[in-house]
XYZ file of C-alpha atoms in Angstrom:
456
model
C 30.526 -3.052 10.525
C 28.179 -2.449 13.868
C 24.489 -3.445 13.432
C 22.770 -0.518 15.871
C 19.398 -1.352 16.883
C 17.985 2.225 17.266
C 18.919 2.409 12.720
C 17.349 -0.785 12.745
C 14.190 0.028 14.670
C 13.872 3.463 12.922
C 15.012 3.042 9.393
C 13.647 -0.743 8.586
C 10.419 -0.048 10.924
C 8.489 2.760 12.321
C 10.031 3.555 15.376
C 10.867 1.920 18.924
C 7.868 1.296 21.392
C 9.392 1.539 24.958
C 11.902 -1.423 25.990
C 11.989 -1.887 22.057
C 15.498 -1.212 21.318
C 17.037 -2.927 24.476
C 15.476 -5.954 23.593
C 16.825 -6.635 19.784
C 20.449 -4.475 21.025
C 22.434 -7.943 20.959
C 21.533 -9.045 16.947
C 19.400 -6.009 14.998
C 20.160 -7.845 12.114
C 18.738 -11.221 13.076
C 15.600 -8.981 14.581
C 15.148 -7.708 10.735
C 15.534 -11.182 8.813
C 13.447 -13.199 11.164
C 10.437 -11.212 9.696
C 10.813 -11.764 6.086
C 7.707 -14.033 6.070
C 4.343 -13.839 5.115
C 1.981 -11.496 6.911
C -1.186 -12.789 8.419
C -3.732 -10.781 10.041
C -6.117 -12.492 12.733
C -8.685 -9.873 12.484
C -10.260 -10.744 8.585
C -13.618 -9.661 9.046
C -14.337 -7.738 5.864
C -12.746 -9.556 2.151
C -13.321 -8.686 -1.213
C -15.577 -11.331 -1.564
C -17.772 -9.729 1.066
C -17.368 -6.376 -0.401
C -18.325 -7.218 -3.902
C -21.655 -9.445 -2.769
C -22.777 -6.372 -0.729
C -22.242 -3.488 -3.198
C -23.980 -5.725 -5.781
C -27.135 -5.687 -3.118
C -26.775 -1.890 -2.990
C -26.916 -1.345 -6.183
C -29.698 -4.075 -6.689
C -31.717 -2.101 -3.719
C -30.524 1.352 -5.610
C -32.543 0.369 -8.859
C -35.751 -1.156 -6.977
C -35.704 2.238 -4.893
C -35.946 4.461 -8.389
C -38.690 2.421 -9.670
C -40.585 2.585 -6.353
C -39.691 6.369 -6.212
C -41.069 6.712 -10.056
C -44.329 5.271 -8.981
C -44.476 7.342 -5.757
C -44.002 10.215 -7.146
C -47.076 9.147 -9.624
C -49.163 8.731 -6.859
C -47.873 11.887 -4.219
C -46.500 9.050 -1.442
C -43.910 9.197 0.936
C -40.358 7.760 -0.263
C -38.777 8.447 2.910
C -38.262 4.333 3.740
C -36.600 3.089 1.019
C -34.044 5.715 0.553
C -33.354 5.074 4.269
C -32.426 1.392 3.455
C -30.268 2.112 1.047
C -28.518 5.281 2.547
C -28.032 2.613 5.683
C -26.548 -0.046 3.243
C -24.202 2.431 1.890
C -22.592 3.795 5.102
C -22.549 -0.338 6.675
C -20.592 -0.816 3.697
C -18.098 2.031 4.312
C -17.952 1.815 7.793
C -16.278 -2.213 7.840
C -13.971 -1.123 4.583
C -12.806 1.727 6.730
C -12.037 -0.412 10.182
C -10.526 -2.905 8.139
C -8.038 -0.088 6.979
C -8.126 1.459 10.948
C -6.795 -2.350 11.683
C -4.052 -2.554 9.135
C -3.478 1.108 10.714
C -3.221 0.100 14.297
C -1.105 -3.058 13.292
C 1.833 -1.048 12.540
C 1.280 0.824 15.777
C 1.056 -1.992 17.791
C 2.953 -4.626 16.325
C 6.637 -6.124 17.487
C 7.397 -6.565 13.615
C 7.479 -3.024 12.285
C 9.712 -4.237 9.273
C 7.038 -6.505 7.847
C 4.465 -3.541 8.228
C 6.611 -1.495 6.409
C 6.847 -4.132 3.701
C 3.569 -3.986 3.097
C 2.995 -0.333 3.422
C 5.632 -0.078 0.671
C 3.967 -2.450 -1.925
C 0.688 -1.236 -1.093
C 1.976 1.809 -2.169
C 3.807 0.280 -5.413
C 0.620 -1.179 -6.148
C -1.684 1.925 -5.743
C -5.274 1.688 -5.334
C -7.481 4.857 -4.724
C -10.630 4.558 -3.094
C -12.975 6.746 -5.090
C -16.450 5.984 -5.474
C -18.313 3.072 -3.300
C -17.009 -0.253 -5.113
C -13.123 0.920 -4.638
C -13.989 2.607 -1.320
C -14.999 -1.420 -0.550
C -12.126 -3.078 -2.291
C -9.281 -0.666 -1.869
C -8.227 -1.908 1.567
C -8.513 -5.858 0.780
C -5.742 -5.719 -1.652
C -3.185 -5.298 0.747
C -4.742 -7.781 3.144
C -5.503 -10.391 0.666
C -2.655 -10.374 -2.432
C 0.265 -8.533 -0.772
C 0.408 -9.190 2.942
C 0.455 -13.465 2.058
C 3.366 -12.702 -0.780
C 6.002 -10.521 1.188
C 8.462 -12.654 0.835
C 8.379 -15.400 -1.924
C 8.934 -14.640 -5.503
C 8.238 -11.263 -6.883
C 6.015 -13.555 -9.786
C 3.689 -14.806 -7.013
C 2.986 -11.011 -5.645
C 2.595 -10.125 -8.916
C 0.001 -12.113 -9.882
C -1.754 -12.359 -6.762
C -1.892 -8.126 -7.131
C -2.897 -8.110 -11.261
C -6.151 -10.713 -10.557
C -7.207 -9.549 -7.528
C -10.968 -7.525 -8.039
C -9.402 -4.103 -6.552
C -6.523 -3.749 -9.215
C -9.402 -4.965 -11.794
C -12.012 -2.693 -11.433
C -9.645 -0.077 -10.408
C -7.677 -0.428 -13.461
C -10.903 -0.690 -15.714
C -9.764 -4.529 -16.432
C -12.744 -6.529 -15.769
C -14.548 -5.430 -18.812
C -11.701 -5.599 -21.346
C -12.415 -7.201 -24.238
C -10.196 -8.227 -27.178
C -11.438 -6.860 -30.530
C -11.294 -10.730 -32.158
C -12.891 -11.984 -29.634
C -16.491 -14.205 -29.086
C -17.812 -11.535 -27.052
C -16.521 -8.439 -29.077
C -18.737 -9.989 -32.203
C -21.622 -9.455 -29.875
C -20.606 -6.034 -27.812
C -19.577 -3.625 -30.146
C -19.954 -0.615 -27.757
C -17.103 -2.584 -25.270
C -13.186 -2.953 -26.451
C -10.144 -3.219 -25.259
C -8.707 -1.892 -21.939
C -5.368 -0.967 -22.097
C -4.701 1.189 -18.428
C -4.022 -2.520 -16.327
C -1.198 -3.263 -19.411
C 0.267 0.016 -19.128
C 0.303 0.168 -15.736
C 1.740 -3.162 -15.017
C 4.518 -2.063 -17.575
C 5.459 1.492 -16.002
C 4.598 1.404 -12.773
C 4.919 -2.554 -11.568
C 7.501 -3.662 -13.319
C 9.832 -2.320 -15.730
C 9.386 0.600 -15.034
C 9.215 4.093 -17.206
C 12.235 3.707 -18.847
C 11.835 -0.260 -19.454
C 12.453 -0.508 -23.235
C 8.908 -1.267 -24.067
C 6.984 -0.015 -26.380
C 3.202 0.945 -27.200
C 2.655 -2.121 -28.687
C 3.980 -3.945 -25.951
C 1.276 -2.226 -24.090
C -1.229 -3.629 -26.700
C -0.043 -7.262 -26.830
C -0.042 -7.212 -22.949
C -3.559 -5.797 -22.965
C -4.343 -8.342 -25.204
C -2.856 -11.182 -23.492
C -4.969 -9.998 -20.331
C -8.384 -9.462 -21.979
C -10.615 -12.025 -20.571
C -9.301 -11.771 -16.494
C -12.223 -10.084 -14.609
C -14.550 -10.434 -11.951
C -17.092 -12.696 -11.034
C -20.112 -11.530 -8.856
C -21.866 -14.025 -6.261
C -24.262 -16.169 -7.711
C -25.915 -19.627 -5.715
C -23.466 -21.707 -4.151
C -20.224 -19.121 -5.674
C -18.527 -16.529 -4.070
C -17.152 -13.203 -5.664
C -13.699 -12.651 -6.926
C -11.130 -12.954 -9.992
C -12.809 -14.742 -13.023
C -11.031 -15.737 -16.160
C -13.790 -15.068 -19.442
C -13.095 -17.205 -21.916
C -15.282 -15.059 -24.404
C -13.857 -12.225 -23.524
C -10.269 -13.017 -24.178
C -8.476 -12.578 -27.420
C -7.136 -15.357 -29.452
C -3.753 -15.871 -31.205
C -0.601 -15.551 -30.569
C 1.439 -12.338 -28.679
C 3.956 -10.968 -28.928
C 6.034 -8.863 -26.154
C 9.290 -7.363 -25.430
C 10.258 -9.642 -28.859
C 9.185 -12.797 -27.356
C 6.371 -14.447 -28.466
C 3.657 -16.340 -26.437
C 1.487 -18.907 -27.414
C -1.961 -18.772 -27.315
C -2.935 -20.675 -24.282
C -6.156 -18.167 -22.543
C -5.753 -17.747 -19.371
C -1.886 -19.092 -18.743
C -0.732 -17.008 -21.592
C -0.967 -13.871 -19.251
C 0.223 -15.837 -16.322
C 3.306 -16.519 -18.594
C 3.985 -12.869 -19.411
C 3.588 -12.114 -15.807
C 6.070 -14.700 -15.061
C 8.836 -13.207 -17.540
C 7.845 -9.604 -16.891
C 8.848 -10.186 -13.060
C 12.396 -11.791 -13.696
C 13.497 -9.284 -16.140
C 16.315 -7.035 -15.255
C 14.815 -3.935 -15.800
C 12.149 -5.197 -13.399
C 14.635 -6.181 -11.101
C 17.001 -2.689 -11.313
C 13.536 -0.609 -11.123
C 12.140 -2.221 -8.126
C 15.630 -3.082 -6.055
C 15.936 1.487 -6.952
C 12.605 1.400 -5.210
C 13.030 -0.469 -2.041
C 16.371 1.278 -1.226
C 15.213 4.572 -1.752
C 12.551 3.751 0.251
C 14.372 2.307 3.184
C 17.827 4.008 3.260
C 17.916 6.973 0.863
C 16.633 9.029 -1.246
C 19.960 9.012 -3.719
C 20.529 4.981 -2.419
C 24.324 3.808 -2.403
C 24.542 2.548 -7.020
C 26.540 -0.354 -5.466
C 23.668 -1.676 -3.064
C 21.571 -1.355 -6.661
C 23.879 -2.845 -8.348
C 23.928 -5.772 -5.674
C 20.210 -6.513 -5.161
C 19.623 -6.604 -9.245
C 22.185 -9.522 -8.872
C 20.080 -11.586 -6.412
C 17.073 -10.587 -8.065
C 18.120 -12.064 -11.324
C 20.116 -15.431 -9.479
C 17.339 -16.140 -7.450
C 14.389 -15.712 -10.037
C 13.207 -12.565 -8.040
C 13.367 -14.301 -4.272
C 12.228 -11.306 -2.242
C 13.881 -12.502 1.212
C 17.121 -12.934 -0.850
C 16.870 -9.568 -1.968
C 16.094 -7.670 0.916
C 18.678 -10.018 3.158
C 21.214 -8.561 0.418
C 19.393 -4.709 1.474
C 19.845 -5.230 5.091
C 23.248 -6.421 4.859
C 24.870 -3.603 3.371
C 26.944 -1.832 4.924
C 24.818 2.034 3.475
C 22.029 0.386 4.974
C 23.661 0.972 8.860
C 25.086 4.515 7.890
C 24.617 6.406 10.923
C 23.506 9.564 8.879
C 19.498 10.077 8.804
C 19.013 10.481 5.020
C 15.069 9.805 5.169
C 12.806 12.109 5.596
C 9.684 10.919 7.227
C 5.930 10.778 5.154
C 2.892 11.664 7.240
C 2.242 7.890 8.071
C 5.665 7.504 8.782
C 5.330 10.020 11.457
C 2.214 9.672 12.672
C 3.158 5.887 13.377
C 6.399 6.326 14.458
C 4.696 8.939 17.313
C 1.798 6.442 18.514
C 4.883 3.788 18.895
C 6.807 6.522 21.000
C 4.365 7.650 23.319
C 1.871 5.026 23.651
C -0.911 6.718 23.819
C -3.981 5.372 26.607
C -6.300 5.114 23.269
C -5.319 5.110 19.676
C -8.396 6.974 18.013
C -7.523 5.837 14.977
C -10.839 7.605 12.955
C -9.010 10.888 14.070
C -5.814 10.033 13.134
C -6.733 9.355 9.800
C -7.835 12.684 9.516
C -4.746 13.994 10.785
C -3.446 12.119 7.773
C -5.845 13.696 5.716
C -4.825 17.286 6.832
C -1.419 16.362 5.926
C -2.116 15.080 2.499
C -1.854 11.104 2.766
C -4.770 9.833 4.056
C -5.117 6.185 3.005
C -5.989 4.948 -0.100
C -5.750 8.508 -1.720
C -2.921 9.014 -3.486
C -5.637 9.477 -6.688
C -2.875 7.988 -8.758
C -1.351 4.297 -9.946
C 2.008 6.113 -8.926
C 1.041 5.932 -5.113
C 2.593 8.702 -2.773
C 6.123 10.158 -3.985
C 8.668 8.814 -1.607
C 11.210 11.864 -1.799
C 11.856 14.674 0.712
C 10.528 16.835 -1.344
C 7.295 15.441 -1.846
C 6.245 16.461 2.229
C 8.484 18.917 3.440
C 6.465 22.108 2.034
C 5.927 24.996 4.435
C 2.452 24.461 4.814
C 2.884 20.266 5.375
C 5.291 21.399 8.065
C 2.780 23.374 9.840
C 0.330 20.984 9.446
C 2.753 18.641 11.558
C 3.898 21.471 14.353
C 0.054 21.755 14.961
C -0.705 17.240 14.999
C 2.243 17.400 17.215
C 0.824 19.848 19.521
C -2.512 18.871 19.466
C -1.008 15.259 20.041
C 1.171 16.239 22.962
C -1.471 17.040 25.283
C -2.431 13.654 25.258
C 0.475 11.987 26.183
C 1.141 12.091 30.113
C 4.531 10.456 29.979
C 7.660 12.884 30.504
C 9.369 13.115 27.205
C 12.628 13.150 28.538
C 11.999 9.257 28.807
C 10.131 8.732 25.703
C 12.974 10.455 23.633
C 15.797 8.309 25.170
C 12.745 5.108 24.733
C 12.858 5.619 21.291
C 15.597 7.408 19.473
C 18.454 5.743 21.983
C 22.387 7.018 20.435
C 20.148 8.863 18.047
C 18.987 11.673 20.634
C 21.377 15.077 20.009
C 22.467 16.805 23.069
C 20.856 19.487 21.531
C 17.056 18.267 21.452
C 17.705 16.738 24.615
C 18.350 20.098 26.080
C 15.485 21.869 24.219
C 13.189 19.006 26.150
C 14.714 20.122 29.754
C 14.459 23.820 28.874
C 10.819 23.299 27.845
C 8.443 25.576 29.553
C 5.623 22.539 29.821
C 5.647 19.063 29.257
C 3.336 19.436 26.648
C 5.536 21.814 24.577
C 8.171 19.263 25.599
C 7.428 16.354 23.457
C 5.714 18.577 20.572
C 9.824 19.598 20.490
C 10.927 16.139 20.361
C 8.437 14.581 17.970
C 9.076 17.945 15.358
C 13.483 17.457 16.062
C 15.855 16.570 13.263
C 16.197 12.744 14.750
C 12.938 12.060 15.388
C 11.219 13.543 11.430
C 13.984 11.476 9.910
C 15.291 7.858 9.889
């Protein structure tokens, strides 16, 4: 079997940058392995911790400014200040989520290690967040940054529970004020209950998947078990972030997928969490998931079959699993089977054409146009991950005119950029609809919209 570094560079990452595919050509596979390891990002300016303290001040400044605009309005003055403060707060607030999501953005342009972005891309995605309303809108992009990014590569249990207390999946998720029905705090809160959308979700979606054998009242007990993990808010001398309520969390014993757990607060959960992430339908839904994201959309049942193995030898070892992805011989099929998301494309054409100034603010609205904008897939599902989820007429229009509109800032030839990054994978045939090409512009628009280059 031949390792080719153009099906490493372009299925496993986002595309060659120029010089890329030269420079890993003597061990692609070593190139892909070497970055199964945690991600860190240099560029942390803007945490949860951060985001939580200063939505609390909005909202704090949000209530003083409707009491002063009660009495103002009692005595005819202006209210004009105040509602500028807060107005001002609100927009800070979005403006450092958003470049904190621009920076995860650019990474995958810029970076060397397009795998490892990938990696993350794809769990941020199994681990959807939306960014609706201001809180999320603040939290959404410190998930990926803070739980996921750090666990790429360990044990699936670690991710896992890294992703299930961080204060985006929380609040998203409705968590943080889930209370169990026996509970100290219930006896005193009767308008507040139980939560059950985190339980489900981390059933369905996160591990087992849809058709993982549990039932509703698996759903329950796991709600149950998790009633209690929330969210602390800054007070003196404390900073923001997951908080395990003691009061909140209901006692006893529980009872899942036929095992039963002992009551034991806050590690009971961590315990569930724990089994849910070695199970085999855990390991069979997610090892489905990765190859159908990376090689196919109908992956090889073998290469399944395989990585559900190492999964359950190793505990859930993510680098053993995905060494056992790359190594398989469906994974270096020279057949483009992968039809490229909006992101995927997007990225893939910054990393081709290099660009004198990535205006990233713009591109997200590109990705907006073409219906994946960060942060909105509006579901716990994340994005589909099939053809046929972006290959309507109208999303391929919405590309012919990005690639256009894209094209006239680019003042390399394309001839070079297509042999830069596609290498063997460049037909004769777009390679002499680039020579015919009546402009240079309407040049590379033709390579960046050809068979080779919208698929991986």
């Amino acid at each position: 079997m031949s390792y080719s570094a153009e099906i490493a560079l372009n299925r496993f990452g986002y595309g060659a940058r120029p010089y890329q595919i030269s420079q890993i050509q003597s061990d692609p596979k070593t190139w892909l392995t070497q970055q199964l390891k945690p991600l860190q990002f240099a560029d942390a300016n803007w945490t949860s911790a951060q985001a939580i303290a200063q939505v609390v001040e909005f909202n704090q400044l949000k209530k003083r400014e409707k009491k002063q605009t009660k009495k103002m309005k009692q005595t005819g003055q202006p209210m004009m200040q105040m509602q500028a403060q807060s107005n001002l707060m609100r927009k800070n607030i979005m403006r450092q989520a958003d470049q904190l999501a621009q920076a995860t953005f650019e990474h995958a342009i810029e970076t060397q290690a397009a795998f490892q972005a990938r990696l993350l891309d794809f769990f941020s995605n199994h681990f959807s967040v939306s960014h609706a309303g201001l809180r999320m809108r603040s939290l959404a992009p410190t998930l990926e940054r803070e739980a996921i990014a750090p666990n790429l590569s360990g044990q699936f249990e670690d991710l896992l529970l890294a992703v299930e207390t961080h204060p985006a999946m929380l609040i998203y998720l409705n968590n943080e004020q889930s209370i169990g029905p026996d509970s100290k705090q219930a006896k005193k809160r009767k308008n507040k209950g139980l939560n059950e959308n985190l339980a489900r979700e981390i059933l369905e979606l996160h591990t087992l998947g849809v058709n993982g054998g549990y039932t509703q009242a698996d759903v329950r007990e796991l709600a149950m078990a998790i009633s209690g993990w929330s969210v602390s808010y800054p007070k003196a001398g404390k900073s923001a972030g997951f908080m395990y309520r003691e009061y909140a969390h209901q006692p006893g014993i529980r009872k899942i997928l036929n095992k039963n757990y002992n009551a034991g607060g806050l590690q009971q959960g961590k315990q569930i969490l724990a089994d849910l992430a070695k199970h085999p339908h855990t390991a069979e839904h997610i090892s489905y998931k990765l190859a159908k994201h990376f090689i196919s959309d109908e992956p090889d049942t073998n290469l399944i079959l395989l990585m559900k193995e190492i999964w359950l030898a190793t505990d859930g070892n993510l680098t053993a699993v995905l060494t056992t992805l790359i190594e398989h011989p469906s994974s270096w099929k020279t057949t483009l089977e992968k039809y490229k998301t909006p992101r995927d494309f997007v990225i893939s054409a910054c990393r081709a054409c290099e660009p004198s100034k990535n205006k990233t603010k713009k591109l997200f609205t590109s990705l907006m146009t073409m219906g994946q904008a960060p942060f909105s897939a509006g579901s716990p599902a994340g994005f589909g991950d099939h053809k046929d989820d972006w290959n309507g007429a109208e999303a391929f229009m919405a590309r012919i005119e990005w690639a256009d509109q894209f094209s006239q800032r680019i003042k390399k030839e394309p001839a070079s950029i297509a042999k830069a990054c596609l290498g063997n994978l460049l037909s004769a045939r777009t390679e002499q609809f680039i020579k015919r090409a009546e402009s240079r512009q309407q040049a590379l628009a033709l390579l960046l919209m050809s068979p080779e280059f919208q698929q991986r």
